[in-house]
Coordinates of C-alpha atoms in Angstrom, one line a residue:
Chain A
M1 CA -7.0 10.0 -7.6
F2 CA -5.1 11.8 -5.6
G3 CA -3.2 11.2 -2.9
Y4 CA 0.2 9.6 -4.9
V5 CA 2.3 12.5 -4.2
R6 CA 3.7 11.1 0.3
I7 CA 6.5 10.6 2.3
N8 CA 7.5 7.4 2.7
K9 CA 7.3 8.0 7.0
M10 CA 10.6 4.8 7.4
E11 CA 12.4 6.3 6.4
L12 CA 12.2 9.7 7.6
K13 CA 13.8 11.2 10.7
M14 CA 11.0 11.3 13.8
K15 CA 11.8 15.3 14.2
E16 CA 10.5 15.3 10.4
Y17 CA 7.8 12.9 10.7
Y18 CA 6.4 15.6 13.4
K19 CA 6.8 18.5 11.0
Y20 CA 4.2 17.1 8.1
R21 CA 2.8 15.7 10.3
G22 CA 2.1 19.2 11.5
Y23 CA 1.5 20.5 8.7
Y24 CA -1.0 18.6 7.4
C25 CA -2.4 18.4 11.6
G26 CA -2.4 22.7 10.1
L27 CA -3.9 22.2 6.5
C28 CA -7.1 20.2 8.4
K29 CA -7.4 22.6 11.8
Y30 CA -6.9 25.6 8.8
L31 CA -10.0 23.5 6.6
K32 CA -12.2 23.0 9.2
E33 CA -12.3 26.7 10.7
N34 CA -12.3 27.5 7.4
F35 CA -15.4 26.0 5.4
G36 CA -16.1 23.7 8.1
E37 CA -16.1 20.1 8.7
I38 CA -17.4 18.5 5.6
S39 CA -14.2 19.7 4.3
R40 CA -11.7 18.0 6.0
L41 CA -13.0 14.9 4.7
S42 CA -10.6 16.2 1.3
L43 CA -7.6 16.3 2.8
N44 CA -5.4 16.2 0.9
Y45 CA -1.1 14.8 0.1
D46 CA -0.4 16.1 -2.4
V47 CA -1.3 19.7 -1.1
T48 CA 0.8 18.7 2.0
F49 CA 3.5 18.6 -0.2
L50 CA 2.7 21.7 -2.3
I51 CA 2.4 23.4 1.2
I52 CA 5.6 21.8 2.4
L53 CA 7.9 22.0 -0.9
L54 CA 5.6 26.7 -1.1
S55 CA 7.1 27.2 3.1
S56 CA 10.7 26.1 1.8
I57 CA 11.3 28.4 -0.7
Y58 CA 9.1 31.1 1.2
K59 CA 10.6 31.2 4.1
S60 CA 7.0 31.6 5.8
K61 CA 7.3 32.4 9.4
N62 CA 5.3 29.8 11.0
S63 CA 2.9 29.5 14.0
I64 CA 3.1 26.6 15.7
T65 CA 0.8 25.5 18.5
K66 CA 0.2 21.9 20.3
E67 CA -3.1 20.7 19.5
R68 CA -5.4 17.1 20.1
C69 CA -7.2 16.3 17.4
I70 CA -10.5 14.6 17.4
V71 CA -8.6 11.9 15.3
K72 CA -6.2 11.4 17.4
P73 CA -7.3 12.5 20.9
A74 CA -4.7 11.3 23.5
S75 CA -1.8 12.7 22.7
K76 CA -0.9 16.5 21.7
N77 CA 0.1 16.5 17.9
L78 CA 1.9 19.9 16.7
R79 CA -0.2 21.7 13.7
I80 CA 1.6 24.6 11.7
V81 CA 0.0 27.7 10.3
N82 CA 1.5 29.3 7.8
E83 CA 0.6 32.1 4.5
I84 CA 0.7 28.8 2.7
T85 CA -1.5 26.8 4.5
E86 CA -4.9 29.5 3.3
Y87 CA -3.5 29.0 -0.1
G88 CA -3.2 25.2 -0.1
A89 CA -7.0 24.7 1.2
N90 CA -8.0 26.9 -1.5
M91 CA -6.4 24.6 -3.8
N92 CA -7.9 22.1 -2.5
I93 CA -11.0 22.8 -1.5
I94 CA -10.9 23.9 -5.6
L95 CA -9.5 20.4 -6.8
T96 CA -11.6 18.6 -4.5
H97 CA -15.0 20.7 -6.3
N98 CA -13.5 19.6 -10.2
K99 CA -13.4 16.6 -9.7
L100 CA -16.7 15.4 -7.7
K101 CA -18.3 18.1 -10.5
D102 CA -16.1 15.5 -12.8
N103 CA -18.0 12.1 -10.8
V104 CA -20.9 13.8 -11.1
D105 CA -20.3 13.9 -15.3
D106 CA -18.3 10.7 -15.0
D107 CA -21.0 8.3 -12.9
K108 CA -23.9 9.9 -12.3
R109 CA -23.7 7.8 -9.4
I110 CA -26.8 9.3 -6.6
K111 CA -23.8 8.9 -4.1
D112 CA -22.1 11.9 -5.8
Y113 CA -24.9 13.9 -6.5
L114 CA -24.9 14.0 -2.7
F115 CA -20.8 15.1 -2.8
Y116 CA -21.3 17.2 -5.2
Y117 CA -24.4 19.1 -3.7
I118 CA -22.7 20.1 -0.5
H119 CA -19.8 20.1 -1.7
S120 CA -20.8 23.3 -2.7
H121 CA -21.2 24.7 0.0
V122 CA -17.4 24.1 1.0
Y123 CA -16.4 25.8 -2.7
N124 CA -18.3 28.6 -2.9
K125 CA -16.3 29.8 0.4
T126 CA -13.6 30.5 -1.7
D127 CA -11.1 33.5 -1.9
S128 CA -12.1 34.9 -5.2
T129 CA -8.3 35.7 -6.0
Y130 CA -8.4 32.0 -7.0
K131 CA -11.8 31.9 -9.1
Q132 CA -9.1 32.4 -12.4
K133 CA -7.0 29.3 -11.4
S134 CA -10.9 27.3 -10.7
E135 CA -11.8 28.3 -14.0
F136 CA -8.6 27.5 -15.7
I137 CA -9.2 24.3 -13.9
Q138 CA -12.9 24.0 -15.3
S139 CA -11.3 24.2 -18.8
K140 CA -8.7 21.5 -18.9
L141 CA -11.1 19.4 -17.4
K142 CA -13.2 20.2 -20.4
E143 CA -11.2 19.7 -22.9
L144 CA -9.9 16.4 -20.7
Y145 CA -13.1 15.2 -20.9
E146 CA -14.2 15.7 -24.8
L147 CA -10.3 13.4 -25.3
E148 CA -11.7 10.3 -23.4
K149 CA -15.6 11.2 -24.8
N150 CA -14.0 10.4 -28.4
N151 CA -11.6 7.5 -26.7
T152 CA -8.6 8.8 -27.3
M153 CA -5.4 6.3 -26.2
C154 CA -2.8 8.6 -26.2
I155 CA -1.3 9.3 -23.0
D156 CA 0.9 12.2 -23.8
K157 CA -2.3 14.1 -24.9
T158 CA -5.0 13.3 -21.1
S159 CA -1.6 13.1 -19.0
N160 CA -0.3 16.1 -20.5
I161 CA -3.6 17.8 -18.8
F162 CA -3.2 17.1 -15.9
G163 CA 0.1 18.3 -15.6
D164 CA -1.3 21.0 -16.6
I165 CA -4.1 21.7 -13.9
M166 CA -1.6 21.1 -11.7
R167 CA 0.7 23.9 -12.9
E168 CA -1.7 26.2 -12.4
V169 CA -2.2 24.6 -8.8
F170 CA 2.1 25.1 -8.0
R171 CA 2.1 29.1 -9.2
Y172 CA 2.0 29.9 -6.3
K173 CA 2.8 34.3 -7.5
E174 CA 4.5 35.3 -10.6
D175 CA 7.7 35.6 -9.3
E176 CA 11.7 34.2 -10.2
Y177 CA 9.8 30.5 -9.1
T178 CA 7.2 31.0 -10.6
H179 CA 8.2 28.2 -14.2
I180 CA 9.8 25.6 -11.9
L181 CA 7.3 25.2 -9.6
G182 CA 4.5 24.9 -12.6
N183 CA 7.1 22.8 -14.1
I184 CA 7.4 20.0 -10.5
G185 CA 3.8 20.7 -10.9
F186 CA 3.0 19.6 -14.2
N187 CA 5.0 16.5 -13.7
I188 CA 3.4 15.5 -11.4
G189 CA 0.1 15.6 -12.8
K190 CA 1.3 13.5 -15.3
Y191 CA 2.9 11.4 -12.4
I192 CA -0.1 10.6 -10.7
Y193 CA -2.0 10.5 -13.7
I194 CA -0.8 7.7 -16.0
L195 CA 0.1 6.3 -12.2
D196 CA -4.1 6.3 -11.7
A197 CA -4.7 4.8 -15.4
Y198 CA -2.1 2.2 -15.0
E199 CA -3.6 1.5 -11.6
D200 CA -7.7 1.4 -12.8
L201 CA -7.5 -0.4 -16.1
D202 CA -8.9 -3.9 -15.3
E203 CA -11.0 -2.1 -12.8
D204 CA -12.0 0.5 -15.7
S205 CA -11.9 -2.8 -18.4
K206 CA -15.0 -5.3 -16.2
K207 CA -16.8 -1.9 -16.3
G208 CA -16.5 -1.4 -19.6
R209 CA -15.2 2.6 -18.6
Y210 CA -12.4 4.5 -21.1
N211 CA -9.2 4.4 -20.1
P212 CA -6.0 5.0 -21.8
F213 CA -4.2 2.3 -22.0
M214 CA -7.3 -0.1 -22.7
N215 CA -4.8 -0.6 -26.2
Y216 CA -2.2 -2.6 -24.0
I217 CA -5.2 -5.1 -22.2
D218 CA -3.8 -8.1 -23.3
N219 CA -0.7 -7.4 -23.7
K220 CA 0.2 -5.7 -19.8
E221 CA 4.2 -6.9 -20.3
E222 CA 4.4 -3.6 -23.3
L223 CA 2.3 -1.6 -21.4
K224 CA 3.9 -2.1 -17.6
N225 CA 7.6 -0.9 -19.5
K226 CA 6.4 1.7 -20.9
V227 CA 4.7 3.1 -17.9
E228 CA 8.0 2.3 -15.6
N229 CA 9.8 4.0 -18.8
L230 CA 7.5 7.8 -18.7
I231 CA 7.7 7.8 -14.8
L232 CA 10.7 7.8 -14.8
I233 CA 11.4 10.4 -17.8
I234 CA 8.7 12.3 -15.0
L235 CA 10.5 11.4 -11.7
S236 CA 13.8 12.8 -12.2
F237 CA 12.8 16.5 -14.1
I238 CA 10.6 16.6 -11.2
E239 CA 14.5 15.8 -9.4
E240 CA 16.2 17.9 -11.8
D241 CA 13.7 20.8 -11.2
I242 CA 13.4 20.2 -7.1
N243 CA 17.8 20.8 -7.3
K244 CA 17.1 24.1 -9.4
L245 CA 15.3 25.6 -5.8
E246 CA 18.3 24.8 -3.8
L247 CA 16.0 24.9 -1.0
S248 CA 17.3 24.7 3.0
E249 CA 14.5 23.8 5.6
N250 CA 12.5 20.8 4.9
I251 CA 14.6 19.3 2.8
G252 CA 14.7 16.3 4.3
I253 CA 10.9 15.8 3.7
V254 CA 10.9 16.9 0.5
E255 CA 13.6 14.8 -0.7
N256 CA 12.0 11.8 1.9
I257 CA 8.8 12.1 -1.1
I258 CA 10.7 12.7 -3.8
Y259 CA 13.2 9.5 -3.5
S260 CA 11.8 7.6 -1.4
G261 CA 7.4 8.1 -1.1
M262 CA 6.8 9.0 -4.5
Y263 CA 9.2 6.0 -6.2
L264 CA 8.3 3.0 -3.9
R265 CA 4.7 4.1 -4.5
F266 CA 5.3 3.7 -8.6
I267 CA 7.3 0.7 -8.2
N268 CA 4.2 -0.1 -5.5
I269 CA 2.0 -0.1 -8.7
M270 CA 3.8 -1.9 -10.7
K271 CA 4.4 -4.5 -8.6
G272 CA 0.2 -5.4 -7.9
R273 CA 1.2 -4.5 -4.2
D274 CA -1.3 -2.2 -2.9
N275 CA 0.2 -1.4 0.4
D276 CA -1.5 1.8 1.4
E277 CA -0.1 3.8 4.6
K278 CA -4.1 5.0 5.2
S279 CA -2.9 7.2 8.2
I280 CA 0.1 8.6 8.5
Chain B
M1 CA 26.2 43.6 -37.7
R2 CA 28.9 42.5 -36.7
N3 CA 30.6 40.6 -38.9
P4 CA 28.5 37.0 -39.1
Y5 CA 31.6 34.5 -39.5
E6 CA 33.6 36.4 -36.8
V7 CA 30.6 36.4 -34.4
L8 CA 30.7 32.2 -35.0
G9 CA 34.3 32.8 -34.3
V10 CA 34.3 30.8 -37.1
N11 CA 37.7 31.2 -40.6
K12 CA 36.0 32.7 -43.5
N13 CA 36.5 29.6 -46.1
A14 CA 34.8 26.7 -43.0
S15 CA 32.7 24.4 -44.2
K16 CA 29.0 24.2 -43.6
E17 CA 29.7 21.1 -40.7
E18 CA 32.3 23.9 -38.9
V19 CA 29.6 26.4 -39.6
K20 CA 27.1 24.6 -37.8
R21 CA 29.0 22.8 -35.0
A22 CA 30.5 26.6 -33.3
Y23 CA 27.0 27.6 -33.8
R24 CA 25.9 24.8 -31.5
D25 CA 28.1 25.4 -29.3
L26 CA 27.9 28.5 -28.9
A27 CA 24.0 27.6 -29.1
K28 CA 24.4 25.8 -25.8
K29 CA 26.2 28.0 -24.0
Y30 CA 24.0 31.1 -24.0
H31 CA 21.2 29.3 -24.0
P32 CA 18.3 32.0 -22.7
D33 CA 17.4 29.1 -20.4
K34 CA 20.7 29.0 -18.6
H35 CA 20.6 32.1 -17.8
M36 CA 17.5 32.2 -16.6
N37 CA 17.3 33.4 -13.1
N38 CA 21.1 35.0 -13.1
P39 CA 22.1 38.6 -13.4
L40 CA 23.8 37.6 -17.1
S41 CA 20.5 36.5 -18.5
E42 CA 20.1 40.6 -20.4
L43 CA 23.7 40.1 -21.9
A44 CA 23.2 36.7 -22.4
Q45 CA 19.9 36.6 -24.5
E46 CA 21.8 39.4 -26.5
K47 CA 24.3 37.5 -27.3
F48 CA 21.8 34.2 -28.3
K49 CA 20.5 36.5 -31.3
E50 CA 23.7 37.6 -32.2
I51 CA 24.7 33.7 -32.7
N52 CA 20.8 33.3 -34.6
E53 CA 21.4 36.0 -37.2
A54 CA 25.7 35.0 -38.1
Y55 CA 23.9 31.6 -38.3
D56 CA 21.7 32.8 -41.2
S57 CA 23.5 35.3 -42.5
I58 CA 25.6 32.3 -43.1
M59 CA 23.6 30.3 -44.0
K60 CA 21.6 31.8 -46.8
G61 CA 25.4 32.5 -48.1
Y62 CA 25.6 28.9 -48.7
E63 CA 22.3 28.9 -50.7
N64 CA 23.3 31.4 -52.8
S65 CA 26.4 31.2 -53.7
G66 CA 24.5 27.4 -54.4
S67 CA 27.4 25.5 -53.6
G68 CA 24.4 24.0 -50.8
Q69 CA 23.0 21.6 -51.8
Y70 CA 20.0 22.0 -49.0
N71 CA 16.8 20.8 -51.1
N72 CA 13.3 22.4 -49.5
T73 CA 12.7 20.9 -46.4
G74 CA 16.7 20.4 -45.6
N75 CA 16.0 24.4 -45.2
N76 CA 12.8 24.0 -43.0
L77 CA 14.9 22.2 -40.3
Y78 CA 17.7 25.1 -40.2
E79 CA 14.3 26.8 -39.1
V80 CA 13.3 24.3 -36.5
R81 CA 17.0 24.0 -35.4
D82 CA 16.4 27.8 -34.2
Y83 CA 13.3 27.8 -32.4
I84 CA 14.2 25.1 -30.8
N85 CA 17.1 27.3 -29.8
R86 CA 15.1 30.6 -29.2
G87 CA 12.7 27.8 -26.9
D88 CA 9.6 28.1 -28.9
F89 CA 8.8 24.4 -29.0
S90 CA 5.1 24.9 -30.0
T91 CA 6.1 26.2 -32.7
A92 CA 8.8 24.2 -33.6
R93 CA 6.8 21.0 -33.7
N94 CA 4.2 22.5 -36.3
I95 CA 6.3 23.4 -38.8
L96 CA 7.7 19.2 -38.8
S97 CA 3.9 18.3 -38.1
N98 CA 3.0 19.8 -41.7
M99 CA 6.3 18.2 -44.1
N100 CA 6.2 15.7 -45.2
N101 CA 10.3 14.4 -45.5
R102 CA 10.5 12.3 -42.4
S103 CA 14.5 11.9 -42.4
S104 CA 16.6 10.7 -39.5
E105 CA 17.1 14.5 -38.1
W106 CA 13.1 15.1 -38.4
Y107 CA 12.6 12.3 -36.0
Y108 CA 15.5 13.7 -33.8
L109 CA 13.8 17.2 -33.9
M110 CA 10.5 15.9 -33.3
G111 CA 11.7 13.6 -30.5
L112 CA 13.6 16.8 -29.6
T113 CA 10.4 19.5 -29.7
S114 CA 8.3 16.5 -27.8
M115 CA 10.4 15.8 -24.5
R116 CA 10.3 19.5 -24.5
L117 CA 6.3 19.6 -25.0
G118 CA 6.5 16.6 -22.2
L119 CA 5.0 14.3 -25.0
Y120 CA 7.3 11.7 -23.2
D121 CA 5.9 8.7 -24.3
E122 CA 6.6 9.7 -28.1
G123 CA 9.5 11.6 -27.4
A124 CA 11.3 8.9 -26.5
D125 CA 10.1 7.2 -29.2
F126 CA 11.2 9.9 -32.1
I127 CA 14.6 9.7 -30.6
K128 CA 15.0 6.1 -30.0
R129 CA 14.4 6.0 -33.9
A130 CA 16.5 9.2 -35.3
H131 CA 19.0 6.9 -33.2
F132 CA 18.0 3.9 -34.9
M133 CA 18.2 4.5 -37.9
E134 CA 21.9 6.7 -38.1
P135 CA 23.6 5.3 -35.4
N136 CA 26.8 7.1 -36.0
N137 CA 25.1 9.9 -35.5
R138 CA 27.1 11.8 -32.3
E139 CA 24.2 14.3 -32.4
Y140 CA 21.5 11.7 -32.0
K141 CA 23.5 9.7 -29.5
M142 CA 23.1 11.4 -27.6
A143 CA 19.8 12.4 -27.2
H144 CA 19.4 9.2 -26.7
D145 CA 22.0 8.0 -23.7
N146 CA 20.2 11.7 -22.2
I147 CA 17.2 9.9 -21.9
I148 CA 18.4 6.4 -20.3
N149 CA 20.4 8.2 -18.2
R150 CA 18.6 10.2 -15.9
Q151 CA 16.1 7.4 -15.7
R152 CA 19.2 5.9 -14.6
A153 CA 20.5 8.6 -12.8
Y154 CA 17.2 9.0 -10.5
S155 CA 17.1 5.1 -9.9
S156 CA 20.2 4.6 -8.5
R157 CA 19.8 8.1 -5.8
T158 CA 16.9 6.0 -5.4
R159 CA 18.6 2.8 -4.2
E160 CA 21.1 5.1 -1.8
Y161 CA 18.4 7.0 -0.5
N162 CA 15.9 4.2 0.4
G163 CA 19.1 2.6 2.5
G164 CA 21.2 0.4 -0.6
T165 CA 24.5 0.7 1.7
D166 CA 24.5 -1.4 5.1
M167 CA 27.2 -2.0 7.9
C168 CA 28.2 -5.7 5.6
N169 CA 28.5 -2.8 2.2
V170 CA 31.3 -0.6 4.3
C171 CA 32.8 -4.0 5.3
T172 CA 33.8 -6.0 2.3
T173 CA 34.5 -1.9 1.5
L174 CA 37.1 -1.7 3.3
Y175 CA 38.5 -5.4 3.6
C176 CA 39.3 -4.8 -0.7
A177 CA 40.6 -0.8 0.2
D178 CA 42.9 -2.6 1.7
C179 CA 43.8 -6.0 -0.1
C180 CA 44.7 -2.6 -2.1
C181 CA 47.1 -1.0 0.1
E182 CA 48.5 -4.9 0.8
C183 CA 49.1 -5.7 -2.9
C184 CA 50.9 -2.0 -3.0
G185 CA 52.7 -2.7 -0.2
G186 CA 51.6 -0.4 2.5
D187 CA 48.7 -0.9 4.8
L188 CA 45.3 0.5 5.8
I189 CA 44.3 -1.7 8.3
A190 CA 47.5 -3.0 10.4
C191 CA 45.3 -6.4 12.4
C192 CA 44.9 -7.4 9.3

């Protein structure tokens, strides 16, 4: 379900690109060191965006080092770690854990059980200060599960639950930014849920799985129109809230994500083309 | 309490429409959402409360004197607007959901609360419907245009960001500017 919130490498300045990779690399290494090798498999672009956004707001002191990475051993890469990396890593684990749990409840494949079992060890290492967030996410996912079981065809209701989950993830701490950050998270959650549902419609239909857009299976043009309208409203709200934050640091990366990365990802899905850039 | 007419800045003989308009303008100006992170927030909140109280008391006066022809549902819609102005969208939406009389204003208010609660799909539909039922109502038209405009504004900014202007565009713009200048007797680029 994740990986929709990304950069568009082509429109980024070199130094911004290296910085983005630095944050990504910092998260990855942090996961490895604190949660073990397995946790790195769940590395998440959406969380990288969160780390960049929060680092920009709180102007966190970065510790920057150059290191080799097993993925690209030939060259040394920047690695940026700060106080927010720890928060991002914990959120990454919590989201992945709940997603895997959801897979177990949904599909009941042996592979899912295995992943879930292995990942449980990782999950147990998360900081107990975040247990409350995790419990909230679990209860929301349960709500979503109930709606899906009842075959709800209301995209507003289902996507709002996922929005609420991401709202919780984006609420870093209680201060003057909580409200705006929460709203950004909420709209990002909706963006992810709606695009994911749209993209999976054909496959879900074939496999007889739940999809909130199932009523539109024979009316793709109308659905396309609807999704386009919804996503544009959502993105315009995200843009509005980001502007309220008056960022200075990392602004180039954040703008790249909201004006290019997220937008092009959406346009490509609408065109039925998925030019995935698996590795950044 | 201060004289409610004074608070809203209207004449004592003002019509309901005038009171409503004055209230709406002031509510917009002092809405707590607008002053969330600024030092005036407490002052704005107080002012906002005062405006709401003044408005309520004037409207009650209209009812009692019999000059207001509002039926039950009409009153409820005022209550709903009140909740919306206070930022309590869930309560506003609950009241609306329990109403049977679905006027254009009902659709408009329902759309407004839906949008604020993240229910964008139905929210946009409700507002469209209100605008369709009463195309000449400026309030509904504004809400309707607002949705379309914000989508357009975002799209145009993405075009700008993703290399919307290339060198050809720059040349044509310069050429046009030059032509314009020449028409007016001046010259922007001397060689052509």
